[in-house]
mmCIF file of C-alpha atoms in Angstrom:
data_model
loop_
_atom_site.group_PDB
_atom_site.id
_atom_site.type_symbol
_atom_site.label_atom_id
_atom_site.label_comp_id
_atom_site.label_asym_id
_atom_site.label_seq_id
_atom_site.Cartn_x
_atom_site.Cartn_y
_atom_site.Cartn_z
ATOM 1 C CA UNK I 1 -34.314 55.109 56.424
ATOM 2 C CA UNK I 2 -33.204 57.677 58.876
ATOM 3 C CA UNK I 3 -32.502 61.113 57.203
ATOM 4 C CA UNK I 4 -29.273 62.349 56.977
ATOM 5 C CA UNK I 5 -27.741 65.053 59.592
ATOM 6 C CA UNK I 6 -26.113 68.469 58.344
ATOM 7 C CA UNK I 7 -22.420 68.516 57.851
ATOM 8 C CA UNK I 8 -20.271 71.024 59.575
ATOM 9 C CA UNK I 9 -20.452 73.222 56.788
ATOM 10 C CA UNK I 10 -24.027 72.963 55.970
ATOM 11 C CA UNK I 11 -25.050 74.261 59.410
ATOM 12 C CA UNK I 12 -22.973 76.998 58.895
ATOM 13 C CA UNK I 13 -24.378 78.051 55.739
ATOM 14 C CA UNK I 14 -28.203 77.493 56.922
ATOM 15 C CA UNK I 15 -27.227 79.856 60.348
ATOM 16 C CA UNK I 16 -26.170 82.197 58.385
ATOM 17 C CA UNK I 17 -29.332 81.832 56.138
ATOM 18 C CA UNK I 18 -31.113 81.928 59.279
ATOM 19 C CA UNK I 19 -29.466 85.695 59.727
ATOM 20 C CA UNK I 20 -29.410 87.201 56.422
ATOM 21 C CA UNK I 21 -33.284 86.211 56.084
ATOM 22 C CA UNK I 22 -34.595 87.667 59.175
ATOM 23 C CA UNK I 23 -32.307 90.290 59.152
ATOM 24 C CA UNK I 24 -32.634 90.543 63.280
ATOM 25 C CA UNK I 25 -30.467 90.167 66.357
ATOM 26 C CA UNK I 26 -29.978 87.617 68.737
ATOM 27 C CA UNK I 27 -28.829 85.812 71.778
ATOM 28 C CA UNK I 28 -27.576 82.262 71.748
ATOM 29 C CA UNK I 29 -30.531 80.975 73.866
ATOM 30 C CA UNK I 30 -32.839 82.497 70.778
ATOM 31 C CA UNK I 31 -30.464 81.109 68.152
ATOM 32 C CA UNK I 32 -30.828 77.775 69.870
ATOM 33 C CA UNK I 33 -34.513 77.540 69.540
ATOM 34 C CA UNK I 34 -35.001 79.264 66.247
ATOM 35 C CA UNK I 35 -32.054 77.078 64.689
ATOM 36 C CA UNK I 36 -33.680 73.936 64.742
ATOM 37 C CA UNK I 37 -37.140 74.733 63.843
ATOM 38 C CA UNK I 38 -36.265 77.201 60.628
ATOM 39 C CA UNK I 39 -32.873 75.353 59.559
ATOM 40 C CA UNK I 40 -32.719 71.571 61.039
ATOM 41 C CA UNK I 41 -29.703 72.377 63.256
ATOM 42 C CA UNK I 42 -29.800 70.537 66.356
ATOM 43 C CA UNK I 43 -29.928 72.787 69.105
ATOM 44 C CA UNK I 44 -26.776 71.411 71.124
ATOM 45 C CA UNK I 45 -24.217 72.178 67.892
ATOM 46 C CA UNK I 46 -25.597 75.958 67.401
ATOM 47 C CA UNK I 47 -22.782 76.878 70.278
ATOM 48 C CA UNK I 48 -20.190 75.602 67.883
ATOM 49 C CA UNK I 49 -21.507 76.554 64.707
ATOM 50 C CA UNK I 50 -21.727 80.568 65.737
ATOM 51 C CA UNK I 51 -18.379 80.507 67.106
ATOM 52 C CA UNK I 52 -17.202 79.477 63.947
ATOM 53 C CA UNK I 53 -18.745 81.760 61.716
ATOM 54 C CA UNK I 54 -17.882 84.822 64.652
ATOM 55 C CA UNK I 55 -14.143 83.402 63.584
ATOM 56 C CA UNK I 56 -14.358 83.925 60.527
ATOM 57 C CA UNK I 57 -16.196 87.409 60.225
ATOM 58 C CA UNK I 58 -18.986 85.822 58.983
ATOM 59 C CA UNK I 59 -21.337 86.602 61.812
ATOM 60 C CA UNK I 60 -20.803 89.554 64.403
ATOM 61 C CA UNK I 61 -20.744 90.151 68.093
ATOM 62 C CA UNK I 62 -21.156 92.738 70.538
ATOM 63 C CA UNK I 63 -21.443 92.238 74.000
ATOM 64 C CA UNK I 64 -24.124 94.909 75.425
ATOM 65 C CA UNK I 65 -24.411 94.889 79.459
ATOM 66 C CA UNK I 66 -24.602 91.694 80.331
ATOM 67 C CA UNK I 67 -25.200 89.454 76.849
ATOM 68 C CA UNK I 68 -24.079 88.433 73.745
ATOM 69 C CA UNK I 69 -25.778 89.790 70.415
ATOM 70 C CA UNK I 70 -25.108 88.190 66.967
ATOM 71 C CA UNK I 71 -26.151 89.657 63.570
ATOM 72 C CA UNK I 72 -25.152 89.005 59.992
ATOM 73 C CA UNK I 73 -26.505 91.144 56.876
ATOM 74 C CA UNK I 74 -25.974 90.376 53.311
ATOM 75 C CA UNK I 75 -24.180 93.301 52.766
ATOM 76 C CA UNK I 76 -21.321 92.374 55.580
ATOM 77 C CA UNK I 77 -20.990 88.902 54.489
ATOM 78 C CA UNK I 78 -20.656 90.884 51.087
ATOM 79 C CA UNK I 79 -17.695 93.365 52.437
ATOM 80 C CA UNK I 80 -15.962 90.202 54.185
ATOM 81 C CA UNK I 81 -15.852 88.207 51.110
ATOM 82 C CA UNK I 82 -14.496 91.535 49.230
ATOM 83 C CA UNK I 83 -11.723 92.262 52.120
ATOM 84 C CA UNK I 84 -10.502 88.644 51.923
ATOM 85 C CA UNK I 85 -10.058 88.995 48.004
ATOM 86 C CA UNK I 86 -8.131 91.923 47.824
ATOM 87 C CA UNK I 87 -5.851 90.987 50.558
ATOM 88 C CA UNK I 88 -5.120 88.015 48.991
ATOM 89 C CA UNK I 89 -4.690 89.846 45.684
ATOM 90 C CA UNK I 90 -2.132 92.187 47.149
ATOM 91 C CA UNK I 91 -0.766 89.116 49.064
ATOM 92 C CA UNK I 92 -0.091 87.365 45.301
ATOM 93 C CA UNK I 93 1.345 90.277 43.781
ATOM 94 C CA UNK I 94 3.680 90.336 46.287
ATOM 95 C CA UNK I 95 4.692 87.051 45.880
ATOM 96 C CA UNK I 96 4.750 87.624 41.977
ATOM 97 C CA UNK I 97 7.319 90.202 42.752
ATOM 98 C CA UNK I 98 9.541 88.452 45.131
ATOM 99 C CA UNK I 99 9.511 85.329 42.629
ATOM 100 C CA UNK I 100 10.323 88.036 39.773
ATOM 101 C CA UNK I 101 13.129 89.207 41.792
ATOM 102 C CA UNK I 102 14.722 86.023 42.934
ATOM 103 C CA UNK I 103 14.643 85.019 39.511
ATOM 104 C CA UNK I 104 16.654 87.632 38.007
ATOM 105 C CA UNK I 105 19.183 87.415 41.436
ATOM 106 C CA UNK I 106 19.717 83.584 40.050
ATOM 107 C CA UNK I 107 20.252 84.386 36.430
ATOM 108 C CA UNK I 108 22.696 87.131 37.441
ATOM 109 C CA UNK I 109 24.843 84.526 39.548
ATOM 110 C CA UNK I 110 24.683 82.189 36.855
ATOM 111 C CA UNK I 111 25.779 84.552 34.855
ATOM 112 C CA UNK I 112 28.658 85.783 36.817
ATOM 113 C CA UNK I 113 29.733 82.154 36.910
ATOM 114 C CA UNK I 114 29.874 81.450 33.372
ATOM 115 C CA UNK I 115 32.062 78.776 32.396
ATOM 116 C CA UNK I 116 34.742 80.640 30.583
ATOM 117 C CA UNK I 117 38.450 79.756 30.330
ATOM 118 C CA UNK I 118 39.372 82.428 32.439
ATOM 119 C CA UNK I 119 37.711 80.868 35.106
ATOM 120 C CA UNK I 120 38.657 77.240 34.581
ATOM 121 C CA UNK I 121 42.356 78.387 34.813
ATOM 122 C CA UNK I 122 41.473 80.150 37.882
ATOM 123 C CA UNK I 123 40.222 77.143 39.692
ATOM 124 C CA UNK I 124 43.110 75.038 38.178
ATOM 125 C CA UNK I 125 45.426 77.720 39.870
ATOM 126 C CA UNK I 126 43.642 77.524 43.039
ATOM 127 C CA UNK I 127 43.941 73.602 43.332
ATOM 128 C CA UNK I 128 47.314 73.510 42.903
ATOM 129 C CA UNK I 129 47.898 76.284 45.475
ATOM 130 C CA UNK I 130 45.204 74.154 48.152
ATOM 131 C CA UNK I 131 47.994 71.288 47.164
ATOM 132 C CA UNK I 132 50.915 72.966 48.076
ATOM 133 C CA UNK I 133 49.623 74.310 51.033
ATOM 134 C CA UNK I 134 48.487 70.929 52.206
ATOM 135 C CA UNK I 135 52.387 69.564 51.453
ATOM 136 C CA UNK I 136 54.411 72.548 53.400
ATOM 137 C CA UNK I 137 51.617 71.694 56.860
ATOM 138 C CA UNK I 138 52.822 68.281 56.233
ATOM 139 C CA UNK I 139 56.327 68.930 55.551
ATOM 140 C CA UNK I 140 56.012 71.303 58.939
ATOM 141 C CA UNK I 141 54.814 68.514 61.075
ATOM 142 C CA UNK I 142 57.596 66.198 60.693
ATOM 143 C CA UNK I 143 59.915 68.383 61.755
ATOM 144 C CA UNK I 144 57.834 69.352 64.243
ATOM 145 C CA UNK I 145 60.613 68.260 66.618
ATOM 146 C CA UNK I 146 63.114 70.791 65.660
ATOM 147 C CA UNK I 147 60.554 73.799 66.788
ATOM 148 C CA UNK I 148 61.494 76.179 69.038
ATOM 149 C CA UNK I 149 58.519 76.173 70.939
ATOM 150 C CA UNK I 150 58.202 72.343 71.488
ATOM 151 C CA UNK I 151 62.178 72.207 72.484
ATOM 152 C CA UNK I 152 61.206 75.003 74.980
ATOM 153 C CA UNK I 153 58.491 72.991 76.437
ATOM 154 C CA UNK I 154 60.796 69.851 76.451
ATOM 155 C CA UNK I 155 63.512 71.979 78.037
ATOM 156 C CA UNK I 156 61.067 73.440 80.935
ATOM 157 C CA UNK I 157 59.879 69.804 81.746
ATOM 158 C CA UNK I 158 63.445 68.555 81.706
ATOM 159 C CA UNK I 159 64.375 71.216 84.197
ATOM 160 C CA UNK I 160 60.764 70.461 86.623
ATOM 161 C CA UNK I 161 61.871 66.786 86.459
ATOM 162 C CA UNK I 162 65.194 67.781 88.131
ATOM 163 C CA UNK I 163 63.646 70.215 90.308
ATOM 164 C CA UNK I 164 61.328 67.187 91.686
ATOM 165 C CA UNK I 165 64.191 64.698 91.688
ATOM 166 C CA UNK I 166 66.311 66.625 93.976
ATOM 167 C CA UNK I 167 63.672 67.190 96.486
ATOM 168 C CA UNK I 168 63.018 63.871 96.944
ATOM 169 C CA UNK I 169 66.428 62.943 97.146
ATOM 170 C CA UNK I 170 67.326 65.741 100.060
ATOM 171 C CA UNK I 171 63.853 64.180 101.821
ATOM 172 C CA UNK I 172 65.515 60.860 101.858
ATOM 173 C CA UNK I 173 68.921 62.071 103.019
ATOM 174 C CA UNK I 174 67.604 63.798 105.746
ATOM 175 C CA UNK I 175 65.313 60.924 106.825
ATOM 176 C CA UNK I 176 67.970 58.272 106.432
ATOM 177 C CA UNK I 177 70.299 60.660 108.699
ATOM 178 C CA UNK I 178 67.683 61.239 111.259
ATOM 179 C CA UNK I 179 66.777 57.011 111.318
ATOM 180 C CA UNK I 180 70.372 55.802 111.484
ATOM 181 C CA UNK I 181 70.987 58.594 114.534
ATOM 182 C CA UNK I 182 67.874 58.229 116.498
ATOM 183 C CA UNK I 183 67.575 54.547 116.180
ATOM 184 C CA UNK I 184 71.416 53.734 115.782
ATOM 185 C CA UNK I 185 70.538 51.201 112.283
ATOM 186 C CA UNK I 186 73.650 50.529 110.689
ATOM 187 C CA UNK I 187 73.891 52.647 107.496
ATOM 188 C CA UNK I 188 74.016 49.212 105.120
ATOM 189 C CA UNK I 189 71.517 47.398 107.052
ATOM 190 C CA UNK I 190 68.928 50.303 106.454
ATOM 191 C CA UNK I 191 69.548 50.655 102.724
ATOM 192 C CA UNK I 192 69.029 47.295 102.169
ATOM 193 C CA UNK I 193 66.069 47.235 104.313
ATOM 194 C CA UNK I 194 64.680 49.916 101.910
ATOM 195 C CA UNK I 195 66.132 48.682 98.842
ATOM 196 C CA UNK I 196 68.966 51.441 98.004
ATOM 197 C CA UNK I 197 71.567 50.568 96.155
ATOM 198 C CA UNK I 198 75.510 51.048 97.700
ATOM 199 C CA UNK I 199 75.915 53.025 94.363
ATOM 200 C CA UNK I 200 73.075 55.664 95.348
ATOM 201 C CA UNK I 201 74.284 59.139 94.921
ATOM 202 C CA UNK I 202 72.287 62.822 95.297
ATOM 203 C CA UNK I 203 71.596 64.699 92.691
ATOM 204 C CA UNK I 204 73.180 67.782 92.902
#
């Protein structure tokens, strides 16, 4: 039976082995060789495996000239792991304290609304008053017809209609005058060519 490869995180933890036992900096080309023969990591997944503990400030880097060293000591690893707890310490007592405060917030609203009898008759009161409001828009839109401002409108469309009417009927007079002269039509022979009645009249 074939042994079984590392995990993800058990390559992790034997690199860093790998560091806090010798104690030493490297390259990647040097982790690459040493990884496999002192830890079992295959060579080709060291890459990946150092760039995720350099994420997590588990493993160092510098860049000096032209390469890449790594390191990780005990003692780092040590004031990681102690950085990470107390932020998350003062990140949780923060919390406690918002959750303290947002607590007392909701007990004072409840509070505030307390189901008294003052309040009941103030909501009764404020029904009847969303009621009556709703009846007098009601009561305003049927006679809707009697307001100023819509007979205004009506009265100013009234008056354009007119205004229209006229012109069209002076454009007809004129062209019926101009036909019947230029042409010599007889006057009843024209309108009932076009249709107009004897009992046509202008507007005036």
């Amino acid at each position: 039976m074939a042994p079984r490869g590392l995990s993800a995180e058990e390559k992790r933890v034997k690199l860093t082995e790998l560091f806090h036992e010798t104690r030493d900096f490297y390259q990647l080309k040097e982790l690459e060789k040493l990884a496999p023969k002192m830890k079992g990591i295959v060579s080709q997944s060291v890459k990946e495996v150092l760039q995720s503990l350099v994420d997590d400030n588990l493993v160092q880097m510098d860049k000096i000239g032209s390469s890449n060293f790594f390191w990780s000591f005990p003692s780092a690893r040590g004031a990681c792991v102690t950085g990470n707890l107390t932020s998350a310490k003062e990140e949780f007592i923060a919390l406690e304290s918002k959750i303290t405060t947002l607590t007392s917030e909701i007990e004072n609203e409840s509070a505030q609304r307390e189901d008294t009898e003052v309040r009941r008759s103030a909501l009764a009161q404020l029904a009847r008053n969303r009621a009556t409001l709703s009846e007098l828009e009601s009561e305003m839109a049927q006679y809707g017809l009697a307001d100023p401002v819509v007979l205004e409108r009506k009265r100013r469309a009234v008056v354009l209609a007119r205004e229209a009417a006229c012109r069209w009927t002076d454009n007809y007079s004129v062209l019926f005058s101009h036909i019947t002269k230029t042409m010599g039509c007889d006057a009843s022979e024209l309108r009932g060519f076009l249709g107009v009645g004897e009992d046509y009249e202008d507007i005036e």
